Coordinates of C-alpha atoms in Angstrom, one line a residue:
X1 CA 5.7 20.3 7.1
X2 CA 3.5 18.1 9.2
X3 CA 2.6 14.6 8.1
X4 CA 0.2 12.3 9.9
X5 CA 0.2 8.6 9.1
X6 CA -3.0 6.6 10.1
X7 CA -1.8 3.1 10.4
X8 CA 1.8 2.7 11.6
X9 CA 2.2 -1.0 10.7
X10 CA 4.5 -2.8 8.4
X11 CA 4.4 0.0 5.8
X12 CA 3.4 3.0 7.9
X13 CA 6.1 2.7 10.6
X14 CA 9.2 2.6 8.4
X15 CA 7.6 5.4 6.3
X16 CA 7.3 7.5 9.5
X17 CA 10.9 6.8 10.5
X18 CA 12.1 7.7 7.0
X19 CA 10.2 11.0 7.0
X20 CA 11.6 11.8 10.4
X21 CA 15.1 11.9 8.9
X22 CA 13.9 14.6 6.5
X23 CA 13.1 17.1 9.3
X24 CA 9.3 16.5 8.8
X25 CA 7.0 16.8 11.8
X26 CA 5.7 13.2 11.8
X27 CA 2.7 11.9 13.6
X28 CA 1.5 8.3 13.7
X29 CA -1.6 6.5 15.0
X30 CA -1.8 3.2 16.9
X31 CA -4.8 1.4 18.4
X32 CA -3.2 0.7 21.8
X33 CA -1.4 2.7 24.4
X34 CA 1.5 0.3 24.2
X35 CA 1.8 1.0 20.4
X36 CA 1.6 4.8 21.0
X37 CA 4.4 4.5 23.6
X38 CA 6.6 2.7 21.1
X39 CA 6.1 5.4 18.5
X40 CA 7.0 8.0 21.1
X41 CA 10.2 6.1 21.9
X42 CA 11.2 6.2 18.3
X43 CA 10.7 10.0 18.1
X44 CA 7.3 9.9 16.4
X45 CA 4.4 11.8 17.9
X46 CA 1.9 9.1 18.7
X47 CA -1.9 9.3 18.8
X48 CA -4.3 6.7 20.2
X49 CA -6.9 6.2 17.5
X50 CA -9.5 3.6 16.9
X51 CA -12.0 3.5 14.1
X52 CA -14.7 4.4 13.4
X53 CA -14.3 7.8 15.1
X54 CA -17.1 9.1 17.3
X55 CA -18.8 12.3 16.5
X56 CA -16.8 14.0 19.3
X57 CA -13.1 13.9 18.5
X58 CA -10.8 14.5 21.4
X59 CA -8.0 17.0 21.5
X60 CA -5.2 14.5 20.7
X61 CA -7.0 13.1 17.6
X62 CA -7.9 16.6 16.4
X63 CA -4.2 17.6 16.7
X64 CA -3.3 14.5 14.7
X65 CA -5.8 15.3 12.0
X66 CA -4.9 19.0 11.8
X67 CA -2.0 18.3 9.4
X68 CA -0.5 19.2 6.0
X69 CA -0.7 15.6 4.7
X70 CA -2.7 12.7 6.0
X71 CA -1.5 9.3 4.8
X72 CA -4.2 6.6 5.1
X73 CA -2.4 3.3 5.3
X74 CA -4.9 1.0 7.0
X75 CA -5.4 -2.4 5.2
X76 CA -8.9 -3.9 5.5
X77 CA -7.6 -7.3 6.6
X78 CA -8.0 -10.6 4.7
X79 CA -9.2 -13.2 7.2
X80 CA -12.1 -11.2 8.6
X81 CA -12.8 -8.7 5.8
X82 CA -15.9 -6.7 6.5
X83 CA -16.1 -4.2 3.5
X84 CA -18.8 -2.0 5.0
X85 CA -17.1 -1.7 8.3
X86 CA -13.8 -0.8 6.7
X87 CA -15.5 1.7 4.4
X88 CA -17.2 3.3 7.5
X89 CA -13.9 3.4 9.3
X90 CA -12.0 5.2 6.5
X91 CA -14.7 7.6 5.7
X92 CA -15.2 8.6 9.4
X93 CA -11.5 9.3 9.5
X94 CA -11.7 11.3 6.3
X95 CA -14.6 13.4 7.5
X96 CA -12.9 14.2 10.7
X97 CA -9.7 15.2 8.9
X98 CA -11.6 17.4 6.5
X99 CA -13.3 19.1 9.5
X100 CA -10.0 19.5 11.3
X101 CA -8.5 21.4 8.3
X102 CA -6.2 18.7 6.8
X103 CA -4.8 20.0 3.6
X104 CA -4.1 16.9 1.5
X105 CA -4.7 13.1 1.7
X106 CA -2.7 10.2 0.3
X107 CA -4.7 7.1 0.1
X108 CA -2.8 3.8 -0.1
X109 CA -4.9 1.6 -2.3
X110 CA -4.1 -1.6 -4.2
X111 CA -3.7 -2.8 -7.8
X112 CA -6.4 -5.4 -7.1
X113 CA -8.8 -2.7 -8.5
X114 CA -7.5 -3.9 -11.9
X115 CA -8.2 -7.6 -10.9
X116 CA -8.7 -9.8 -14.0
X117 CA -7.5 -7.3 -16.7
X118 CA -4.9 -8.6 -19.1
X119 CA -1.9 -7.0 -20.7
X120 CA -0.2 -3.8 -19.8
X121 CA -1.9 -1.7 -17.2
X122 CA -1.2 2.0 -16.9
X123 CA -2.3 4.6 -14.3
X124 CA -5.1 5.7 -16.7
X125 CA -6.4 2.2 -17.4
X126 CA -10.0 1.7 -16.4
X127 CA -10.4 -0.4 -13.4
X128 CA -12.2 -3.8 -13.3
X129 CA -12.6 -4.8 -9.7
X130 CA -14.0 -8.2 -9.1
X131 CA -12.6 -9.3 -5.7
X132 CA -14.0 -8.0 -2.4
X133 CA -10.8 -6.1 -1.8
X134 CA -10.8 -4.6 -5.3
X135 CA -14.4 -3.4 -5.1
X136 CA -13.9 -2.0 -1.6
X137 CA -10.8 0.0 -2.5
X138 CA -12.3 1.3 -5.7
X139 CA -15.4 2.5 -3.8
X140 CA -13.1 4.2 -1.2
X141 CA -11.1 5.9 -4.0
X142 CA -14.4 7.3 -5.4
X143 CA -15.8 8.5 -2.1
X144 CA -12.5 10.1 -1.1
X145 CA -12.2 11.8 -4.4
X146 CA -15.7 13.3 -4.0
X147 CA -14.6 14.8 -0.6
X148 CA -11.0 15.9 -1.4
X149 CA -11.1 16.5 -5.1
X150 CA -7.6 17.5 -6.3
X151 CA -6.3 17.4 -2.8
X152 CA -6.3 13.5 -2.9
X153 CA -3.5 11.3 -4.4
X154 CA -4.4 7.7 -4.8
X155 CA -1.4 5.3 -4.8
X156 CA -2.2 1.8 -5.8
X157 CA 0.5 -0.7 -4.6
X158 CA 1.1 -4.1 -6.1
X159 CA 2.0 -7.1 -3.9
X160 CA 4.3 -5.9 -1.1
X161 CA 7.5 -7.6 0.0
X162 CA 10.4 -6.7 2.2
X163 CA 11.8 -7.5 5.6
X164 CA 10.0 -10.4 7.2
X165 CA 7.4 -10.4 4.5
X166 CA 7.5 -12.3 1.2
X167 CA 4.7 -14.3 -0.5
X168 CA 7.0 -17.3 -1.1
X169 CA 6.7 -18.0 2.6
X170 CA 3.0 -18.9 2.1
X171 CA 3.4 -20.7 -1.3
X172 CA 6.4 -22.8 -0.4
X173 CA 5.7 -26.5 -0.5
X174 CA 2.1 -26.1 -1.8
X175 CA 0.9 -28.2 -4.6
X176 CA -1.3 -27.7 -7.7
X177 CA -1.0 -24.0 -7.5
X178 CA -2.8 -22.2 -10.3
X179 CA -1.8 -19.4 -12.8
X180 CA 1.9 -20.4 -12.9
X181 CA 2.4 -18.8 -16.3
X182 CA 0.9 -15.5 -15.3
X183 CA 3.3 -12.6 -14.5
X184 CA 3.9 -11.4 -10.9
X185 CA 3.3 -7.7 -9.9
X186 CA 5.3 -7.0 -6.8
X187 CA 7.0 -4.0 -5.2
X188 CA 9.5 -3.7 -2.3
X189 CA 8.9 -1.7 0.8
X190 CA 11.9 0.5 0.1
X191 CA 10.4 1.6 -3.2
X192 CA 7.0 2.2 -1.6
X193 CA 8.6 4.5 1.0
X194 CA 10.5 6.5 -1.5
X195 CA 7.5 7.0 -3.7
X196 CA 5.2 8.0 -0.9
X197 CA 7.8 10.4 0.4
X198 CA 8.1 12.0 -3.0
X199 CA 4.4 12.4 -3.3
X200 CA 4.4 14.2 0.1
X201 CA 7.1 16.6 -0.8
X202 CA 6.5 17.2 -4.5
X203 CA 2.7 17.4 -4.6
X204 CA 2.4 15.7 -8.0
X205 CA -0.6 16.6 -10.3
X206 CA -1.4 13.0 -11.2
X207 CA -4.5 12.1 -9.2
X208 CA -3.9 8.3 -9.5
X209 CA -0.5 6.7 -9.3
X210 CA 0.5 3.1 -9.0
X211 CA 3.7 1.1 -8.2
X212 CA 5.2 -2.2 -9.3
X213 CA 8.7 -3.4 -10.3
X214 CA 9.1 -3.3 -14.1
X215 CA 10.2 -6.9 -14.2
X216 CA 7.3 -9.5 -14.4
X217 CA 8.6 -13.1 -14.3
X218 CA 6.0 -15.8 -14.3
X219 CA 4.6 -16.9 -10.9
X220 CA 6.2 -20.3 -11.4
X221 CA 9.7 -19.0 -12.2
X222 CA 9.7 -16.4 -9.5
X223 CA 8.4 -18.4 -6.6
X224 CA 10.5 -21.4 -7.5
X225 CA 13.7 -19.3 -7.6
X226 CA 12.8 -17.5 -4.4
X227 CA 12.1 -20.9 -2.6
X228 CA 15.5 -22.2 -3.8
X229 CA 17.3 -19.1 -2.5
X230 CA 15.4 -19.3 0.8
X231 CA 16.1 -23.1 1.1
X232 CA 12.3 -23.7 1.3
X233 CA 10.3 -26.6 -0.2
X234 CA 9.5 -25.8 -3.8
X235 CA 5.9 -24.8 -4.8
X236 CA 4.3 -26.9 -7.5
X237 CA 2.1 -25.4 -10.2
X238 CA -0.4 -27.0 -12.4
X239 CA -1.0 -26.1 -16.0
X240 CA -4.4 -24.5 -15.7
X241 CA -5.1 -21.0 -16.9
X242 CA -3.4 -21.7 -20.2
X243 CA -4.2 -18.9 -22.6
X244 CA -4.7 -16.4 -19.8
X245 CA -1.9 -13.9 -20.0
X246 CA -2.5 -11.9 -16.9
X247 CA -1.7 -8.3 -16.3
X248 CA 1.6 -6.3 -16.0
X249 CA 1.5 -3.1 -14.0
X250 CA 3.5 -0.4 -15.8
X251 CA 4.4 2.3 -13.3
X252 CA 6.7 4.4 -15.6
X253 CA 4.4 7.4 -15.6
X254 CA 4.4 7.5 -11.8
X255 CA 8.2 7.1 -11.6
X256 CA 8.8 9.7 -14.3
X257 CA 6.4 12.2 -12.6
X258 CA 8.4 11.9 -9.4
X259 CA 11.8 11.6 -10.9
X260 CA 12.4 8.2 -9.2
X261 CA 14.3 5.1 -10.3
X262 CA 13.3 1.9 -8.5
X263 CA 15.8 0.3 -6.1
X264 CA 14.4 -3.2 -6.3
X265 CA 13.4 -3.3 -10.0
X266 CA 14.8 -6.7 -10.9
X267 CA 12.6 -9.1 -8.9
X268 CA 14.9 -12.1 -9.6
X269 CA 17.8 -10.4 -7.8
X270 CA 18.2 -10.7 -4.1
X271 CA 17.0 -13.2 -1.5
X272 CA 13.8 -12.9 0.5
X273 CA 14.4 -11.6 4.1
X274 CA 12.3 -14.0 6.1
X275 CA 14.2 -14.0 9.4

């Protein structure tokens, strides 16, 4: 089996390395020659790829896109989010992959498509995007579905954490933070990799899947405890948003379909890896 990962960053690279141990022919894309060389040094077939793709795709990119599974793992960015540009980037990639004969696509989306919904959220819950990111990802999900039909699996990930990445780093020491009573929806990198790998090898019938730990402590409890464990200044929350319950992502259908049990299901266990 050949798997191509567009976006070998914080999520895509460890995914590629994990797939490589499963005797899968793994290809990865980077936007610089230095990045491609690093992939090659780690035993991953590297491809220099910048988006949007031009009408004339070179041999290397065509070889990258002629694959059994294409994983699209390219975040739109937060600081300089340009929704239309990102949409054009992803869809130019999708069109070229379709033309090259790619068999299946896994699109890494986000649970921000649920935005301000409250209560338990299942894979079948109707989305309610309000943020720019939520609206963008929902639009991409729809456009990709039109193109790939049943050959597309959408995986919506909750807030990511893992090695060198944890939201407590950005909330530590801040004051008058809002929504302290609302539940957190987070998922560890290790669990993301296991689920994406299972989607690749098992070809599940579910068109939309999502992922989050089943524990949902309040923002105040969780980030306070993580700050203490990390010996960081404590965040301070105000009492606004009282009466707003927030949402809890329930990923049991996804996990059951893949036969997977979460490794990092208890969010209050463990210490953030910030170094």
